[in-house]
Amino acid sequence: MKKQSNWRKLLVEPGLSLVDAVKRLDEGAKRILIVVDKRDRLIGTVTDGDIRRALIRQTELTTPISEIMNTNPKSATHAWSRLRLLSFMERTDLLQLPIVDEKNKVVGVTFLYELLKKPRIDNPVCLMAGGFGTRLKPLTDSCPKPMLTVGDKPILEIILERFIEAGFWRFYISTHYMANTIKGYFGNGSDRDVEINYLDEREPLGTGGALSLLPREEINAPLILMNGDLLTNLDFLSLLSHHELSQSKLTMCLREYEQQVPFGVVNTQKGEVKSIVEKPVNRYHVNAGIYVMEPSVIAGLEKNQYVDMPTVVDRLLEQRASIGYYEVSEDWLDIGRLDDFKKAQQFVLESFSEL
């Protein structure tokens, strides 16, 4: 989702006069003002149409805009994808849409004309699709896990469409188990106006080993790596921007995971009870299965040698390379077990209804 870089100039207080609102609209040239309280929480919008109607009614120019603003404005959250924003704005005839967080604080503004610009991102994307999906048996006896249908599409197709929607077009898919099923479905990507190449693992190589099969001369920009059994509406462009700004060798996506102890936890010291905490919740950062890495990370991998990603990370840490992280706050689901596969059906309805 793209947000206007100078959107803060559109924020105004409800006490702003009509005449000053006209000036601000003219200065901003965005045909909208976002009315917020002192904590930047959304309370209304004023468009050029609202101004015209007020002037036709001969409203006094000193009138505060709180009297003419739309007090029930539409808004979206940062989790909305470009396609969802487009669909909503076209359906509601909106040219601009405030973006708010969970506290209704304005965190951006998106514009229809920007959404209609088709981005083209040259960074390569590698999707891991070679696993056996053992925990999803018997579903995977006759179908590779990334090709299991969620809603009305294979998991891997949903992932691919998210990236294409964001503007990515250079794809590599690692394959091993039932590789021909995947290749036969996606082909070379020409029917989607993208480029798809395959990394054929003759034997399981682990995620790092599969990356070693990439044509290194073609990897000339940070690469996004993602497991082929994940569903998320993560903003991939924000992730990429975060990685580039951090100047890290590798960026790991993390999720916050909560684990509640089902009992009262008693803290003791020297034979005495010091405190008791009833059913405490412990929080951890866990690996979300999505990475961004510099070409040099891939160049350092030994070809056709088994290596998993924790080992790749450990080796980079030993070299004192900078490893950053990006916290995934958007919807995310790892389809690793049968229960997860069942959850995915509802997950798609709630988070991917626009696809």
Short mmCIF file of C-alpha atoms in Angstrom, two decimals:
data_model
loop_
_atom_site.label_atom_id
_atom_site.label_comp_id
_atom_site.label_asym_id
_atom_site.label_seq_id
_atom_site.Cartn_x
_atom_site.Cartn_y
_atom_site.Cartn_z
CA MET A 1 0.00 0.00 0.00
CA LYS A 2 1.43 3.38 -1.01
CA LYS A 3 0.97 6.45 1.16
CA GLN A 4 1.48 10.07 0.13
CA SER A 5 4.83 11.21 1.51
CA ASN A 6 3.59 14.69 2.59
CA TRP A 7 0.25 13.51 3.96
CA ARG A 8 0.83 15.28 7.31
CA LYS A 9 0.28 18.60 5.54
CA LEU A 10 -3.33 17.52 5.05
CA LEU A 11 -4.03 17.20 8.80
CA VAL A 12 -6.06 20.06 10.29
CA GLU A 13 -7.87 20.81 13.53
CA PRO A 14 -11.68 21.15 13.69
CA GLY A 15 -11.42 24.82 14.66
CA LEU A 16 -9.84 25.82 11.34
CA SER A 17 -11.96 28.48 9.62
CA LEU A 18 -13.60 27.96 6.26
CA VAL A 19 -11.44 30.61 4.61
CA ASP A 20 -8.25 29.02 5.96
CA ALA A 21 -9.48 25.62 4.82
CA VAL A 22 -9.80 27.00 1.28
CA LYS A 23 -6.18 28.18 1.47
CA ARG A 24 -4.96 24.84 2.83
CA LEU A 25 -6.80 22.94 0.11
CA ASP A 26 -5.23 25.16 -2.52
CA GLU A 27 -1.75 24.69 -1.03
CA GLY A 28 -2.08 20.92 -0.71
CA ALA A 29 -3.65 20.38 -4.14
CA LYS A 30 -5.03 17.03 -2.94
CA ARG A 31 -8.71 18.08 -2.76
CA ILE A 32 -9.05 16.89 0.84
CA LEU A 33 -8.24 17.90 4.41
CA ILE A 34 -8.15 15.31 7.21
CA VAL A 35 -9.67 16.65 10.42
CA VAL A 36 -8.03 15.23 13.55
CA ASP A 37 -8.06 15.82 17.30
CA LYS A 38 -4.97 16.72 19.33
CA ARG A 39 -3.84 13.09 19.25
CA ASP A 40 -4.17 12.89 15.46
CA ARG A 41 -7.25 10.67 15.73
CA LEU A 42 -9.59 10.88 12.74
CA ILE A 43 -12.79 12.84 13.40
CA GLY A 44 -13.75 14.03 9.92
CA THR A 45 -12.80 15.03 6.38
CA VAL A 46 -13.34 18.14 4.29
CA THR A 47 -13.19 17.91 0.50
CA ASP A 48 -13.36 20.59 -2.16
CA GLY A 49 -16.96 19.47 -2.68
CA ASP A 50 -17.78 20.20 0.97
CA ILE A 51 -16.28 23.66 0.55
CA ARG A 52 -18.29 24.39 -2.60
CA ARG A 53 -21.53 23.32 -0.96
CA ALA A 54 -20.78 25.53 2.06
CA LEU A 55 -20.10 28.54 -0.17
CA ILE A 56 -23.30 27.93 -2.15
CA ARG A 57 -25.18 28.01 1.17
CA GLN A 58 -23.42 31.33 1.84
CA THR A 59 -21.77 29.97 4.98
CA GLU A 60 -19.71 32.59 6.80
CA LEU A 61 -16.00 32.36 5.94
CA THR A 62 -15.16 32.43 9.65
CA THR A 63 -17.20 29.28 10.29
CA PRO A 64 -15.09 26.42 11.74
CA ILE A 65 -14.81 23.43 9.45
CA SER A 66 -16.25 21.22 12.19
CA GLU A 67 -19.64 22.53 11.03
CA ILE A 68 -19.21 21.48 7.40
CA MET A 69 -17.00 18.40 7.62
CA ASN A 70 -18.04 14.81 6.98
CA THR A 71 -18.28 13.43 10.52
CA ASN A 72 -18.46 9.81 9.41
CA PRO A 73 -15.50 9.45 7.06
CA LYS A 74 -14.42 6.19 5.47
CA SER A 75 -10.95 4.91 6.37
CA ALA A 76 -8.66 1.91 5.91
CA THR A 77 -5.84 0.29 7.86
CA HIS A 78 -2.20 -0.33 6.91
CA ALA A 79 -3.04 -4.03 6.49
CA TRP A 80 -5.20 -3.35 3.42
CA SER A 81 -3.55 -4.42 0.19
CA ARG A 82 -3.40 -2.28 -2.94
CA LEU A 83 -6.09 -4.39 -4.58
CA ARG A 84 -8.41 -4.12 -1.58
CA LEU A 85 -7.93 -0.35 -1.45
CA LEU A 86 -8.63 -0.03 -5.17
CA SER A 87 -11.77 -2.12 -4.93
CA PHE A 88 -13.09 -0.18 -1.93
CA MET A 89 -12.33 3.28 -3.32
CA GLU A 90 -13.87 2.52 -6.70
CA ARG A 91 -16.95 1.04 -5.03
CA THR A 92 -17.42 4.08 -2.78
CA ASP A 93 -16.40 6.71 -5.37
CA LEU A 94 -13.52 7.97 -3.21
CA LEU A 95 -10.45 9.72 -4.59
CA GLN A 96 -8.66 9.84 -1.22
CA LEU A 97 -8.77 7.60 1.84
CA PRO A 98 -7.27 8.16 5.32
CA ILE A 99 -5.23 5.29 6.75
CA VAL A 100 -5.65 4.75 10.51
CA ASP A 101 -4.16 2.47 13.15
CA GLU A 102 -5.99 0.43 15.78
CA LYS A 103 -6.55 3.59 17.88
CA ASN A 104 -8.04 5.49 14.90
CA LYS A 105 -4.91 7.64 14.67
CA VAL A 106 -4.19 8.82 11.13
CA VAL A 107 -0.97 7.22 9.89
CA GLY A 108 -1.24 8.05 6.19
CA VAL A 109 -3.45 8.94 3.25
CA THR A 110 -3.77 6.97 0.04
CA PHE A 111 -4.91 8.37 -3.29
CA LEU A 112 -6.74 6.62 -6.09
CA TYR A 113 -4.52 8.07 -8.81
CA GLU A 114 -1.44 6.62 -7.08
CA LEU A 115 -3.02 3.20 -6.68
CA LEU A 116 -3.81 3.14 -10.39
CA LYS A 117 -0.11 3.51 -11.21
CA LYS A 118 1.20 -0.02 -11.78
CA PRO A 119 4.53 -0.36 -9.95
CA ARG A 120 7.32 -2.52 -11.35
CA ILE A 121 9.78 -3.81 -8.77
CA ASP A 122 12.97 -5.42 -10.11
CA ASN A 123 13.97 -7.16 -6.86
CA PRO A 124 13.87 -10.95 -7.25
CA VAL A 125 11.56 -13.13 -5.15
CA CYS A 126 12.32 -16.74 -4.22
CA LEU A 127 9.49 -18.99 -3.01
CA MET A 128 10.27 -22.27 -1.24
CA ALA A 129 7.99 -25.02 -2.57
CA GLY A 130 10.02 -28.22 -2.43
CA GLY A 131 8.96 -29.73 0.91
CA PHE A 132 7.11 -33.02 1.40
CA GLY A 133 4.35 -31.58 3.62
CA THR A 134 4.52 -34.64 5.88
CA ARG A 135 2.41 -33.09 8.65
CA LEU A 136 -0.41 -32.51 6.16
CA LYS A 137 -0.76 -36.13 5.11
CA PRO A 138 -2.92 -37.60 3.63
CA LEU A 139 -3.65 -34.35 1.74
CA THR A 140 -0.09 -34.23 0.44
CA ASP A 141 0.05 -37.85 -0.72
CA SER A 142 -1.12 -36.74 -4.15
CA CYS A 143 -0.48 -32.99 -4.06
CA PRO A 144 2.52 -30.87 -2.98
CA LYS A 145 1.68 -28.71 0.02
CA PRO A 146 2.00 -25.34 -1.79
CA MET A 147 -0.58 -26.54 -4.33
CA LEU A 148 -3.26 -27.41 -1.77
CA THR A 149 -6.37 -25.37 -2.47
CA VAL A 150 -7.36 -22.65 -0.02
CA GLY A 151 -10.61 -21.00 -1.02
CA ASP A 152 -10.53 -21.62 -4.75
CA LYS A 153 -6.78 -21.28 -5.41
CA PRO A 154 -3.55 -23.10 -4.52
CA ILE A 155 -1.61 -21.58 -1.61
CA LEU A 156 1.33 -20.79 -3.88
CA GLU A 157 -0.89 -18.97 -6.37
CA ILE A 158 -2.26 -16.73 -3.61
CA ILE A 159 1.31 -15.92 -2.53
CA LEU A 160 2.40 -15.24 -6.10
CA GLU A 161 -0.57 -12.93 -6.71
CA ARG A 162 0.27 -10.89 -3.60
CA PHE A 163 3.75 -10.23 -4.96
CA ILE A 164 2.53 -9.50 -8.51
CA GLU A 165 -0.04 -7.08 -7.10
CA ALA A 166 2.79 -5.23 -5.34
CA GLY A 167 4.73 -4.95 -8.62
CA PHE A 168 7.24 -7.82 -8.41
CA TRP A 169 7.84 -9.77 -11.61
CA ARG A 170 11.09 -11.78 -11.21
CA PHE A 171 10.32 -15.09 -9.48
CA TYR A 172 12.28 -18.21 -8.59
CA ILE A 173 10.46 -21.23 -7.19
CA SER A 174 12.40 -24.04 -5.50
CA THR A 175 10.93 -27.48 -6.23
CA HIS A 176 11.55 -31.10 -5.27
CA TYR A 177 8.48 -33.10 -4.22
CA MET A 178 6.05 -33.42 -7.15
CA ALA A 179 7.88 -30.65 -8.97
CA ASN A 180 6.06 -31.19 -12.26
CA THR A 181 2.71 -30.39 -10.64
CA ILE A 182 4.00 -26.94 -9.72
CA LYS A 183 5.77 -26.31 -13.03
CA GLY A 184 2.78 -27.45 -15.05
CA TYR A 185 0.47 -25.08 -13.21
CA PHE A 186 2.57 -21.90 -13.32
CA GLY A 187 4.76 -22.45 -16.38
CA ASN A 188 7.19 -19.63 -17.13
CA GLY A 189 4.80 -16.94 -15.88
CA SER A 190 4.17 -15.38 -19.29
CA ASP A 191 0.38 -15.66 -18.88
CA ARG A 192 0.71 -13.43 -15.80
CA ASP A 193 3.16 -11.03 -17.45
CA VAL A 194 5.94 -12.11 -15.08
CA GLU A 195 9.05 -14.27 -15.27
CA ILE A 196 9.20 -17.58 -13.35
CA ASN A 197 12.27 -19.79 -13.15
CA TYR A 198 12.67 -22.97 -11.13
CA LEU A 199 15.36 -24.20 -8.77
CA ASP A 200 15.29 -28.01 -9.01
CA GLU A 201 16.52 -29.75 -5.87
CA ARG A 202 17.55 -33.27 -6.89
CA GLU A 203 17.59 -34.04 -3.18
CA PRO A 204 16.39 -31.88 -0.28
CA LEU A 205 18.93 -29.12 0.29
CA GLY A 206 17.28 -27.04 2.99
CA THR A 207 16.33 -23.43 2.41
CA GLY A 208 19.91 -22.17 2.23
CA GLY A 209 20.93 -25.01 -0.06
CA ALA A 210 18.07 -24.23 -2.44
CA LEU A 211 19.22 -20.60 -2.55
CA SER A 212 22.65 -21.79 -3.66
CA LEU A 213 21.04 -22.88 -6.95
CA LEU A 214 20.11 -19.31 -7.85
CA PRO A 215 21.91 -17.87 -10.90
CA ARG A 216 24.17 -15.51 -8.99
CA GLU A 217 24.86 -13.25 -11.93
CA GLU A 218 21.13 -12.44 -12.05
CA ILE A 219 20.78 -11.61 -8.35
CA ASN A 220 21.83 -7.97 -8.47
CA ALA A 221 19.45 -6.53 -5.86
CA PRO A 222 18.12 -7.54 -2.42
CA LEU A 223 16.08 -10.74 -2.72
CA ILE A 224 12.89 -11.57 -0.82
CA LEU A 225 12.69 -15.18 0.33
CA MET A 226 9.41 -16.66 1.53
CA ASN A 227 8.17 -20.11 2.44
CA GLY A 228 5.55 -21.45 0.05
CA ASP A 229 3.11 -22.42 2.79
CA LEU A 230 2.45 -18.99 4.30
CA LEU A 231 -0.50 -16.67 3.89
CA THR A 232 0.01 -13.03 4.80
CA ASN A 233 -1.02 -9.58 3.64
CA LEU A 234 2.36 -8.19 4.64
CA ASP A 235 3.31 -5.00 2.79
CA PHE A 236 6.31 -6.33 0.84
CA LEU A 237 7.34 -2.86 -0.36
CA SER A 238 7.52 -1.59 3.22
CA LEU A 239 9.59 -4.65 4.14
CA LEU A 240 11.99 -3.99 1.26
CA SER A 241 12.28 -0.31 2.12
CA HIS A 242 12.97 -1.17 5.78
CA HIS A 243 15.74 -3.58 4.75
CA GLU A 244 17.41 -1.07 2.44
CA LEU A 245 17.29 1.70 5.03
CA SER A 246 18.74 -0.58 7.72
CA GLN A 247 21.73 -1.49 5.51
CA SER A 248 21.60 -5.02 6.93
CA LYS A 249 23.03 -8.05 5.16
CA LEU A 250 19.86 -9.93 6.00
CA THR A 251 16.49 -8.98 7.45
CA MET A 252 14.31 -11.57 9.17
CA CYS A 253 10.56 -11.14 9.50
CA LEU A 254 9.39 -11.88 13.03
CA ARG A 255 6.03 -12.48 14.67
CA GLU A 256 5.10 -11.97 18.30
CA TYR A 257 4.04 -15.29 19.80
CA GLU A 258 2.20 -15.53 23.11
CA GLN A 259 2.33 -18.54 25.39
CA GLN A 260 0.20 -18.64 28.53
CA VAL A 261 1.16 -20.80 31.48
CA PRO A 262 -2.10 -22.48 32.59
CA PHE A 263 -1.15 -22.33 36.28
CA GLY A 264 -0.12 -19.80 38.88
CA VAL A 265 3.67 -19.38 38.67
CA VAL A 266 5.37 -19.19 42.07
CA ASN A 267 8.71 -17.42 42.42
CA THR A 268 10.83 -18.70 45.28
CA GLN A 269 14.13 -17.74 46.85
CA LYS A 270 16.07 -19.36 49.69
CA GLY A 271 13.20 -21.56 50.75
CA GLU A 272 10.62 -18.76 50.76
CA VAL A 273 7.79 -17.80 48.42
CA LYS A 274 8.49 -14.34 47.03
CA SER A 275 5.57 -13.88 44.65
CA ILE A 276 2.88 -15.64 42.69
CA VAL A 277 1.69 -14.68 39.22
CA GLU A 278 -1.59 -16.22 38.06
CA LYS A 279 -1.43 -17.71 34.54
CA PRO A 280 1.25 -15.36 33.19
CA VAL A 281 1.61 -14.76 29.46
CA ASN A 282 5.10 -14.98 28.00
CA ARG A 283 5.82 -13.24 24.70
CA TYR A 284 8.47 -14.20 22.18
CA HIS A 285 9.64 -13.12 18.75
CA VAL A 286 9.43 -16.10 16.38
CA ASN A 287 10.63 -16.58 12.82
CA ALA A 288 7.88 -15.71 10.30
CA GLY A 289 9.52 -17.55 7.38
CA ILE A 290 10.16 -14.41 5.29
CA TYR A 291 13.58 -12.83 4.69
CA VAL A 292 15.28 -10.13 2.66
CA MET A 293 18.94 -10.69 1.82
CA GLU A 294 21.73 -8.99 -0.03
CA PRO A 295 23.23 -10.70 -3.12
CA SER A 296 26.46 -11.24 -1.15
CA VAL A 297 24.64 -13.62 1.22
CA ILE A 298 23.65 -15.83 -1.71
CA ALA A 299 27.13 -15.58 -3.23
CA GLY A 300 28.58 -16.96 0.01
CA LEU A 301 26.57 -20.21 -0.14
CA GLU A 302 28.25 -23.41 -1.30
CA LYS A 303 26.41 -24.85 -4.29
CA ASN A 304 24.36 -28.01 -3.89
CA GLN A 305 25.22 -28.36 -0.19
CA TYR A 306 22.51 -28.86 2.42
CA VAL A 307 22.11 -25.90 4.75
CA ASP A 308 19.07 -24.57 6.59
CA MET A 309 18.34 -20.93 7.32
CA PRO A 310 19.22 -21.01 11.05
CA THR A 311 22.70 -22.17 10.00
CA VAL A 312 22.93 -19.40 7.39
CA VAL A 313 21.99 -16.86 10.07
CA ASP A 314 24.48 -18.33 12.57
CA ARG A 315 27.29 -18.12 10.01
CA LEU A 316 26.49 -14.49 9.28
CA LEU A 317 26.48 -13.71 13.00
CA GLU A 318 29.89 -15.39 13.33
CA GLN A 319 31.11 -13.06 10.57
CA ARG A 320 29.65 -10.15 12.55
CA ALA A 321 27.37 -9.29 9.66
CA SER A 322 24.47 -6.98 10.40
CA ILE A 323 21.18 -8.89 10.69
CA GLY A 324 18.03 -6.85 11.14
CA TYR A 325 14.42 -7.76 11.73
CA TYR A 326 11.00 -6.57 10.62
CA GLU A 327 8.01 -7.24 12.83
CA VAL A 328 4.97 -8.55 10.95
CA SER A 329 1.87 -6.92 12.40
CA GLU A 330 -0.34 -7.85 9.45
CA ASP A 331 -2.37 -11.06 9.16
CA TRP A 332 -0.13 -14.13 8.93
CA LEU A 333 -0.75 -17.88 8.92
CA ASP A 334 1.69 -20.77 8.62
CA ILE A 335 -0.10 -23.76 7.08
CA GLY A 336 1.93 -26.51 8.69
CA ARG A 337 -0.71 -28.85 10.12
CA LEU A 338 -4.19 -30.06 9.26
CA ASP A 339 -5.73 -27.67 11.80
CA ASP A 340 -3.89 -24.77 10.14
CA PHE A 341 -5.18 -25.85 6.73
CA LYS A 342 -8.74 -25.71 8.05
CA LYS A 343 -8.09 -22.27 9.56
CA ALA A 344 -6.71 -21.10 6.22
CA GLN A 345 -10.10 -21.47 4.54
CA GLN A 346 -11.63 -18.84 6.85
CA PHE A 347 -8.41 -16.82 6.87
CA VAL A 348 -8.65 -16.31 3.11
CA LEU A 349 -12.26 -15.16 3.36
CA GLU A 350 -11.36 -12.56 5.98
CA SER A 351 -7.97 -11.35 4.74
CA PHE A 352 -7.91 -12.05 1.01
CA SER A 353 -11.50 -11.50 -0.09
CA GLU A 354 -10.37 -9.10 -2.81
CA LEU A 355 -8.37 -11.73 -4.71
#
